[in-house]
CSV table of C-alpha atoms in Angstrom, one decimal:
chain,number,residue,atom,x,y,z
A,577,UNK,CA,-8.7,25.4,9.8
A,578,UNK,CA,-5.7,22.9,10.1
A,579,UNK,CA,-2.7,24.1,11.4
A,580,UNK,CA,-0.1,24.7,8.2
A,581,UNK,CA,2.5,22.6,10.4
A,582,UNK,CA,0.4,19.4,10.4
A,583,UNK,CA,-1.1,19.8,6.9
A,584,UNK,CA,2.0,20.2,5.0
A,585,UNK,CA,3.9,17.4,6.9
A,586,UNK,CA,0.8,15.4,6.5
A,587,UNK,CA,1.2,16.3,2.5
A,588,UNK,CA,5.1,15.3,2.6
A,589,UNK,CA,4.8,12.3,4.5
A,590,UNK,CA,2.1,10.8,2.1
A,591,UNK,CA,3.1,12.8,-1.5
A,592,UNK,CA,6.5,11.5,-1.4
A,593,UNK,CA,7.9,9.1,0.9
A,594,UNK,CA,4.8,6.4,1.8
A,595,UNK,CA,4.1,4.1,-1.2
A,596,UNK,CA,0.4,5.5,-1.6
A,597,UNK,CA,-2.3,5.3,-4.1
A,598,UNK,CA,-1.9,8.2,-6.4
A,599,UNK,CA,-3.1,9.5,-9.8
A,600,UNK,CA,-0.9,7.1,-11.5
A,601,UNK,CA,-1.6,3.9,-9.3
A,602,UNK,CA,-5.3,4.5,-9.0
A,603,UNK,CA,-5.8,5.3,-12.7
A,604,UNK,CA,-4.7,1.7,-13.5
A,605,UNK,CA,-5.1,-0.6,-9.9
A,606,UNK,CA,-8.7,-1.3,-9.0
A,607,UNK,CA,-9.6,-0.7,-5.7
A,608,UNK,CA,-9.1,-3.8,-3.4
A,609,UNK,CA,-11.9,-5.9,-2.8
A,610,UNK,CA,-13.2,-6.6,0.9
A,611,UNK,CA,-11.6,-9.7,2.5
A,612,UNK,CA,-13.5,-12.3,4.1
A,613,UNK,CA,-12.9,-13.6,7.8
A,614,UNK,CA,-8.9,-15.0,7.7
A,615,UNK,CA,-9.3,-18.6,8.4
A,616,UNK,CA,-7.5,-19.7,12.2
A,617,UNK,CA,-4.5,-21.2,10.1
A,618,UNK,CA,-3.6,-19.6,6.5
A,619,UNK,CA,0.1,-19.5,4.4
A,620,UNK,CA,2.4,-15.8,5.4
A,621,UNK,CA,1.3,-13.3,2.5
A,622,UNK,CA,3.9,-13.1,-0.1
A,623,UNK,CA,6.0,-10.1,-0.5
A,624,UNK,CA,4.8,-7.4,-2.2
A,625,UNK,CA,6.9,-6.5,-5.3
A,626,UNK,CA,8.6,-3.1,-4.9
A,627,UNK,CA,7.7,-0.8,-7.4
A,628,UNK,CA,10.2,2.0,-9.3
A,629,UNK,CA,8.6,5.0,-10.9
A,630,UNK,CA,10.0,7.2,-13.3
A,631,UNK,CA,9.0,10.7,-14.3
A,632,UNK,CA,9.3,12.3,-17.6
A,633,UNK,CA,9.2,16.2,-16.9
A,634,UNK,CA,9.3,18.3,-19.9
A,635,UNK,CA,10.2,22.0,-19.0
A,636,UNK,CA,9.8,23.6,-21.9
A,637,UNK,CA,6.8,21.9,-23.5
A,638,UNK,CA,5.0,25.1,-24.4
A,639,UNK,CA,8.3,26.1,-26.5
A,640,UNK,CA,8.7,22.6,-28.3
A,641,UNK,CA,5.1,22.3,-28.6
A,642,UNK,CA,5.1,25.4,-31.3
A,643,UNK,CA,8.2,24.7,-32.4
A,644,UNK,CA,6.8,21.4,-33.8
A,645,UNK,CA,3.6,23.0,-34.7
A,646,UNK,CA,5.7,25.7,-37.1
A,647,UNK,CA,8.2,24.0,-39.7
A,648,UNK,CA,9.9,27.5,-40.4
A,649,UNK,CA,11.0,27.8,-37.1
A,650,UNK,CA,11.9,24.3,-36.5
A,651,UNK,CA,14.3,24.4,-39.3
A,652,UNK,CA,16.1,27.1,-38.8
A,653,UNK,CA,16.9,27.1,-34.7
A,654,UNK,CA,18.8,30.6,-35.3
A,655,UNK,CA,16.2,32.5,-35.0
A,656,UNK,CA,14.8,33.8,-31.7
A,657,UNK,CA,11.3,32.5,-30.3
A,658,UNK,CA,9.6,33.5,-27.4
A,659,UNK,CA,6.1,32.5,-26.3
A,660,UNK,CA,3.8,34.4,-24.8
A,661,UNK,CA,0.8,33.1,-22.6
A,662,UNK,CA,-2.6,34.6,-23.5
A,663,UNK,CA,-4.2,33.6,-20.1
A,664,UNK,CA,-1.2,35.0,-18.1
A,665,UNK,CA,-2.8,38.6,-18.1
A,666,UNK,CA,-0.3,41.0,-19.4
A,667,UNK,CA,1.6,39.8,-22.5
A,668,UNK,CA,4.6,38.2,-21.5
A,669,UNK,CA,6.9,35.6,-22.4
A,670,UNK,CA,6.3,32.2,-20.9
A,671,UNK,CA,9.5,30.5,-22.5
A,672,UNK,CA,12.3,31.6,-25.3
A,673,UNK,CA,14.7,29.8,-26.8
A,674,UNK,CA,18.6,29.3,-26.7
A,675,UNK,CA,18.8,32.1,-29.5
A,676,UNK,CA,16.4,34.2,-28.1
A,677,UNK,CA,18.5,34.0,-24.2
A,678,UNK,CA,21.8,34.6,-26.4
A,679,UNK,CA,20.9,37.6,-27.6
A,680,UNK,CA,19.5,38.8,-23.9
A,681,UNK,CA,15.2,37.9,-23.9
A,682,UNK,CA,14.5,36.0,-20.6
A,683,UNK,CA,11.3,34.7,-20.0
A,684,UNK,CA,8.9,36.4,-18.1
A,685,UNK,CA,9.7,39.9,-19.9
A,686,UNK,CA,6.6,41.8,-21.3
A,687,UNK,CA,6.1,41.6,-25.0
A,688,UNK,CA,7.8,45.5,-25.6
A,689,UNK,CA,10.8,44.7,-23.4
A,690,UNK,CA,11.6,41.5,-25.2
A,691,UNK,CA,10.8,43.3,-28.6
A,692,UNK,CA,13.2,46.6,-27.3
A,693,UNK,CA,15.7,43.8,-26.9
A,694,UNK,CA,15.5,41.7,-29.6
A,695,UNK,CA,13.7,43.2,-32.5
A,696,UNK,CA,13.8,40.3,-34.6
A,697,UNK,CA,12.2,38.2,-32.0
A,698,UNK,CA,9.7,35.7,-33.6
A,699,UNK,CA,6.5,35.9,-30.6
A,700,UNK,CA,4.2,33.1,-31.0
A,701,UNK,CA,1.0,32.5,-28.6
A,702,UNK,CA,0.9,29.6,-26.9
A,703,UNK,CA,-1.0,26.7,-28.3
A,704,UNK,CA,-2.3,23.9,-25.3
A,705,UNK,CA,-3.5,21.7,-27.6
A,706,UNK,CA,-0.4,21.3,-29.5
A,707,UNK,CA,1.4,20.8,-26.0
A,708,UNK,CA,-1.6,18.6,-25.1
A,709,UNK,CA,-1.1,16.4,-28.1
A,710,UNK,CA,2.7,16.2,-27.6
A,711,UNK,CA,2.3,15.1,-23.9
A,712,UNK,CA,-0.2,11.9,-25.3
A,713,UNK,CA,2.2,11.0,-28.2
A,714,UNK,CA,5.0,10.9,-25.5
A,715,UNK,CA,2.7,8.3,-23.5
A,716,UNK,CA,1.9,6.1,-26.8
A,717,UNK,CA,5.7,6.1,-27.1
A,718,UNK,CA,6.4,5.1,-23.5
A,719,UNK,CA,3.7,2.4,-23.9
A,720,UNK,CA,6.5,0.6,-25.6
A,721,UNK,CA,8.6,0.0,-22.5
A,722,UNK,CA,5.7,0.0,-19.6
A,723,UNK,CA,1.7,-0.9,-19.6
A,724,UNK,CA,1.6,1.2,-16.8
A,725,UNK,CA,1.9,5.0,-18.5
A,726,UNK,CA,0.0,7.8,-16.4
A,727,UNK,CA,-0.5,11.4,-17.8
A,728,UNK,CA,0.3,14.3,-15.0
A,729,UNK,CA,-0.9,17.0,-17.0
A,730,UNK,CA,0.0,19.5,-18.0
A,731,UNK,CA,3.8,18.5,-19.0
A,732,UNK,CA,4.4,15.1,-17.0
A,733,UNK,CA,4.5,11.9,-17.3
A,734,UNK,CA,4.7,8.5,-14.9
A,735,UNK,CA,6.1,5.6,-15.6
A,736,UNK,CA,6.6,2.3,-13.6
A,737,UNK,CA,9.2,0.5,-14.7
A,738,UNK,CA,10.1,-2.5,-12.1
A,739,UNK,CA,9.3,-5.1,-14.4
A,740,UNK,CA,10.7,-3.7,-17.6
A,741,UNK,CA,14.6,-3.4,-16.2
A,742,UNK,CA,15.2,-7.1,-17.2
A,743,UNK,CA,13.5,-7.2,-20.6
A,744,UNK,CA,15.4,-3.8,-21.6
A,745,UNK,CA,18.9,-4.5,-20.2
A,746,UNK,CA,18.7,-1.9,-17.2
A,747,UNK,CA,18.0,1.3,-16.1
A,748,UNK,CA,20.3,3.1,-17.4
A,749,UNK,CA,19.4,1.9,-21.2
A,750,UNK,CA,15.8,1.9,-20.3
A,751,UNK,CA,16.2,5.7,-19.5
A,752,UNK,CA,18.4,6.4,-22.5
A,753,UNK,CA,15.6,5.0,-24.8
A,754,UNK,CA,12.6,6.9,-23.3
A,755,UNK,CA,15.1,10.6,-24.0
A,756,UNK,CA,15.5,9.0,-27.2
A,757,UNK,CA,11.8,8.8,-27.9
A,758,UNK,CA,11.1,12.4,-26.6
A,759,UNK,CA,13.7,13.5,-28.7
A,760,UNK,CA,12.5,11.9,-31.4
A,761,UNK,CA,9.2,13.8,-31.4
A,762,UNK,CA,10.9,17.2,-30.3
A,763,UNK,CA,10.3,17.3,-27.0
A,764,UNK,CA,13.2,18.1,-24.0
A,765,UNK,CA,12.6,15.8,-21.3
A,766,UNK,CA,14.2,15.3,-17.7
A,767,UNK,CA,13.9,12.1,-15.6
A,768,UNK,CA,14.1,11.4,-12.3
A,769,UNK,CA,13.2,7.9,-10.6
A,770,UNK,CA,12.1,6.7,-7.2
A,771,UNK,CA,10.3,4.4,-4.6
A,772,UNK,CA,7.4,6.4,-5.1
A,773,UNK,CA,5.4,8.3,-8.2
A,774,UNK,CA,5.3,11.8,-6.4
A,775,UNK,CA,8.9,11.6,-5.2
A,776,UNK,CA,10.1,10.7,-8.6
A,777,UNK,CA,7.9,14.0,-10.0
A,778,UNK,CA,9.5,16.4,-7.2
A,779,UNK,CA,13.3,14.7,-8.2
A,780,UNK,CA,12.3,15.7,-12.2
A,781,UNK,CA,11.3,19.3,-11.8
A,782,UNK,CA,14.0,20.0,-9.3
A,783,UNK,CA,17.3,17.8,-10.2
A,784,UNK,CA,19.2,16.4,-13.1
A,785,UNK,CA,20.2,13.0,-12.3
A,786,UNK,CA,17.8,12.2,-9.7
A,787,UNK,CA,17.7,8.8,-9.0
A,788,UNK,CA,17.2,6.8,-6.2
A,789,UNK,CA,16.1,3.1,-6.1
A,790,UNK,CA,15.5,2.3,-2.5
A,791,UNK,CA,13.2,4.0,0.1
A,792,UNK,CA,15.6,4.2,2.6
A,793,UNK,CA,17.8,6.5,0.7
A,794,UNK,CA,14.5,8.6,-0.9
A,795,UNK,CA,14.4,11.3,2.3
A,796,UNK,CA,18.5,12.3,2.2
A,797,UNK,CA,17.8,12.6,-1.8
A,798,UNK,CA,14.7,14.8,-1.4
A,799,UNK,CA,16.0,16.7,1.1
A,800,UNK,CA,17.9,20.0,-0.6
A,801,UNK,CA,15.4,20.2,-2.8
A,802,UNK,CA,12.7,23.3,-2.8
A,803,UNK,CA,9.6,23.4,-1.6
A,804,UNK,CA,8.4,24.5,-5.2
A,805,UNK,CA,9.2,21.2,-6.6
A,806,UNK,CA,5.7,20.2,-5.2
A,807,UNK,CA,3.7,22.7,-7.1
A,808,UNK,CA,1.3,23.8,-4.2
A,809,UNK,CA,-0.5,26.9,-4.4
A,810,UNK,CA,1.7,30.1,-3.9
A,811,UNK,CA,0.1,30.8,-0.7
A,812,UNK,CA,1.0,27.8,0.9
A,813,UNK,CA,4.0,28.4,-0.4
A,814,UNK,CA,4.8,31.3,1.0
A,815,UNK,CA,2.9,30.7,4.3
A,816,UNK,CA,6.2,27.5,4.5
A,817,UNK,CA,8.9,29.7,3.7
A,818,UNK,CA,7.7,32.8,6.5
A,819,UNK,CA,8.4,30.0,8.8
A,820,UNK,CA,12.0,29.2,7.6
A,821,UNK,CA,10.9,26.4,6.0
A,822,UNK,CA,12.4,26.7,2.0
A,823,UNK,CA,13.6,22.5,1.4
A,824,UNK,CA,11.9,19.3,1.5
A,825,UNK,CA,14.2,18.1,4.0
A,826,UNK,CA,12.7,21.2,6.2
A,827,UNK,CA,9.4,19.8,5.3
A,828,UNK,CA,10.0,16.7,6.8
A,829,UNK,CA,11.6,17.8,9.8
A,830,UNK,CA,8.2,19.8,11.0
A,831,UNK,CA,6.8,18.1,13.7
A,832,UNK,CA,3.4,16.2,13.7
């Protein structure tokens, strides 16, 4: 079995700093074809054009997802909604909202605590296709700004957006437009850009504001944020932090 050391700074060095094929390159870049023989005298290559991707995280997509799904509950935001997971084993809330926090339900209560606490809590069970559907309207949205829109299932998306920032006046309006179009369809997103597609998901589900445009500032950005922002199993997980290691910038530190 591999070492942990080498496999997880094998995973950080490719996952988030190297500008490698991932789910979003590969499901629109066909593979490269095989070269022939270079001839003895041939023109330098031409620079490759860097790439920017930006990540769409949506935290609470289970929540919105029923909230659009239920008109009652979507007009009147006073009332208190929690969502409970049917697959999660015991019933317990997987997400609430700001009315349901405000009046002292936090997520990952069991149904009767939540209940004991809030009485008046509305529970509703949570409904994957509804967040499914919400995630691919989100992409035909996003298709307005970039061809090149990859679903990260189950509540991500990944943009690449080099060659939009001239046609749309920017990053920063680019990235006020795509809130705009998650708002528009009820959906709370956070977005985080970077070099590279897996570095720009890890700056989404860890930061506000993340957003770095060159490589050679990506590692000092990644650096304080959690291990957890990479979504490995819980066991490797833990198995990182038993050895002190708890940030990204830890991560990358670990010796080959």
């Amino acid at each position: 079995m591999t070492h942990p050391r080498k496999r997880a700074e094998r995973w950080a060095q490719a996952d988030l700093l190297a500008p490698l094929p991932s789910s979003a390159t590969a499901a629109r870049s066909p593979p490269a074809l095989l070269q022939p023989v270079a001839p003895a005298v041939e023109p330098p290559p031409r620079a490759a054009q860097a790439e920017l991707w930006c990540a769409l995280y949506l935290p609470q997509l289970c929540l919105d997802a029923v909230l659009c799904a239920d008109l009652v509950l979507r007009a009147e935001p006073e009332r208190p909604v929690g969502v409970l997971d049917p697959e999660a084993g015991l019933p317990r809330l997987v997400a609430v909202n700001a009315a349901a926090r405000a009046l002292g339900v936090q997520a990952g209560m069991s149904l009767a605590a939540a209940l004991a606490t809030c009485p008046q809590l509305q529970a509703r069970t949570r409904d994957r296709r509804q967040e499914r559907l919400r995630l691919v309207a989100l992409a035909e949205a996003a298709l307005a700004f970039t061809p090149r829109v990859s679903l990260e299932p189950p509540d991500e998306l990944l943009l690449e957006l080099q060659g939009s920032l001239r046609l749309f006046g920017g990053l920063e309006v680019l990235a006020e437009q795509l809130r705009h179009s998650a708002w528009r369809l009820g959906l709370t997103a956070r977005l985080a850009v970077a070099p590279t597609p897996r570095a720009a998901l890890a700056g989404a589900r860890g930061a506000r504001g993340f957003c770095v445009q060159h490589e050679a500032q990506l590692a000092g950005q990644l650096a304080p944020l959690p291990i957890a922002v990479l979504r490995w199993p819980e066991a490797a997980c833990a198995r990182l932090q038993s050895m002190g290691v708890r940030t990204l910038g830890e991560l990358l530190r670990l010796p080959r």
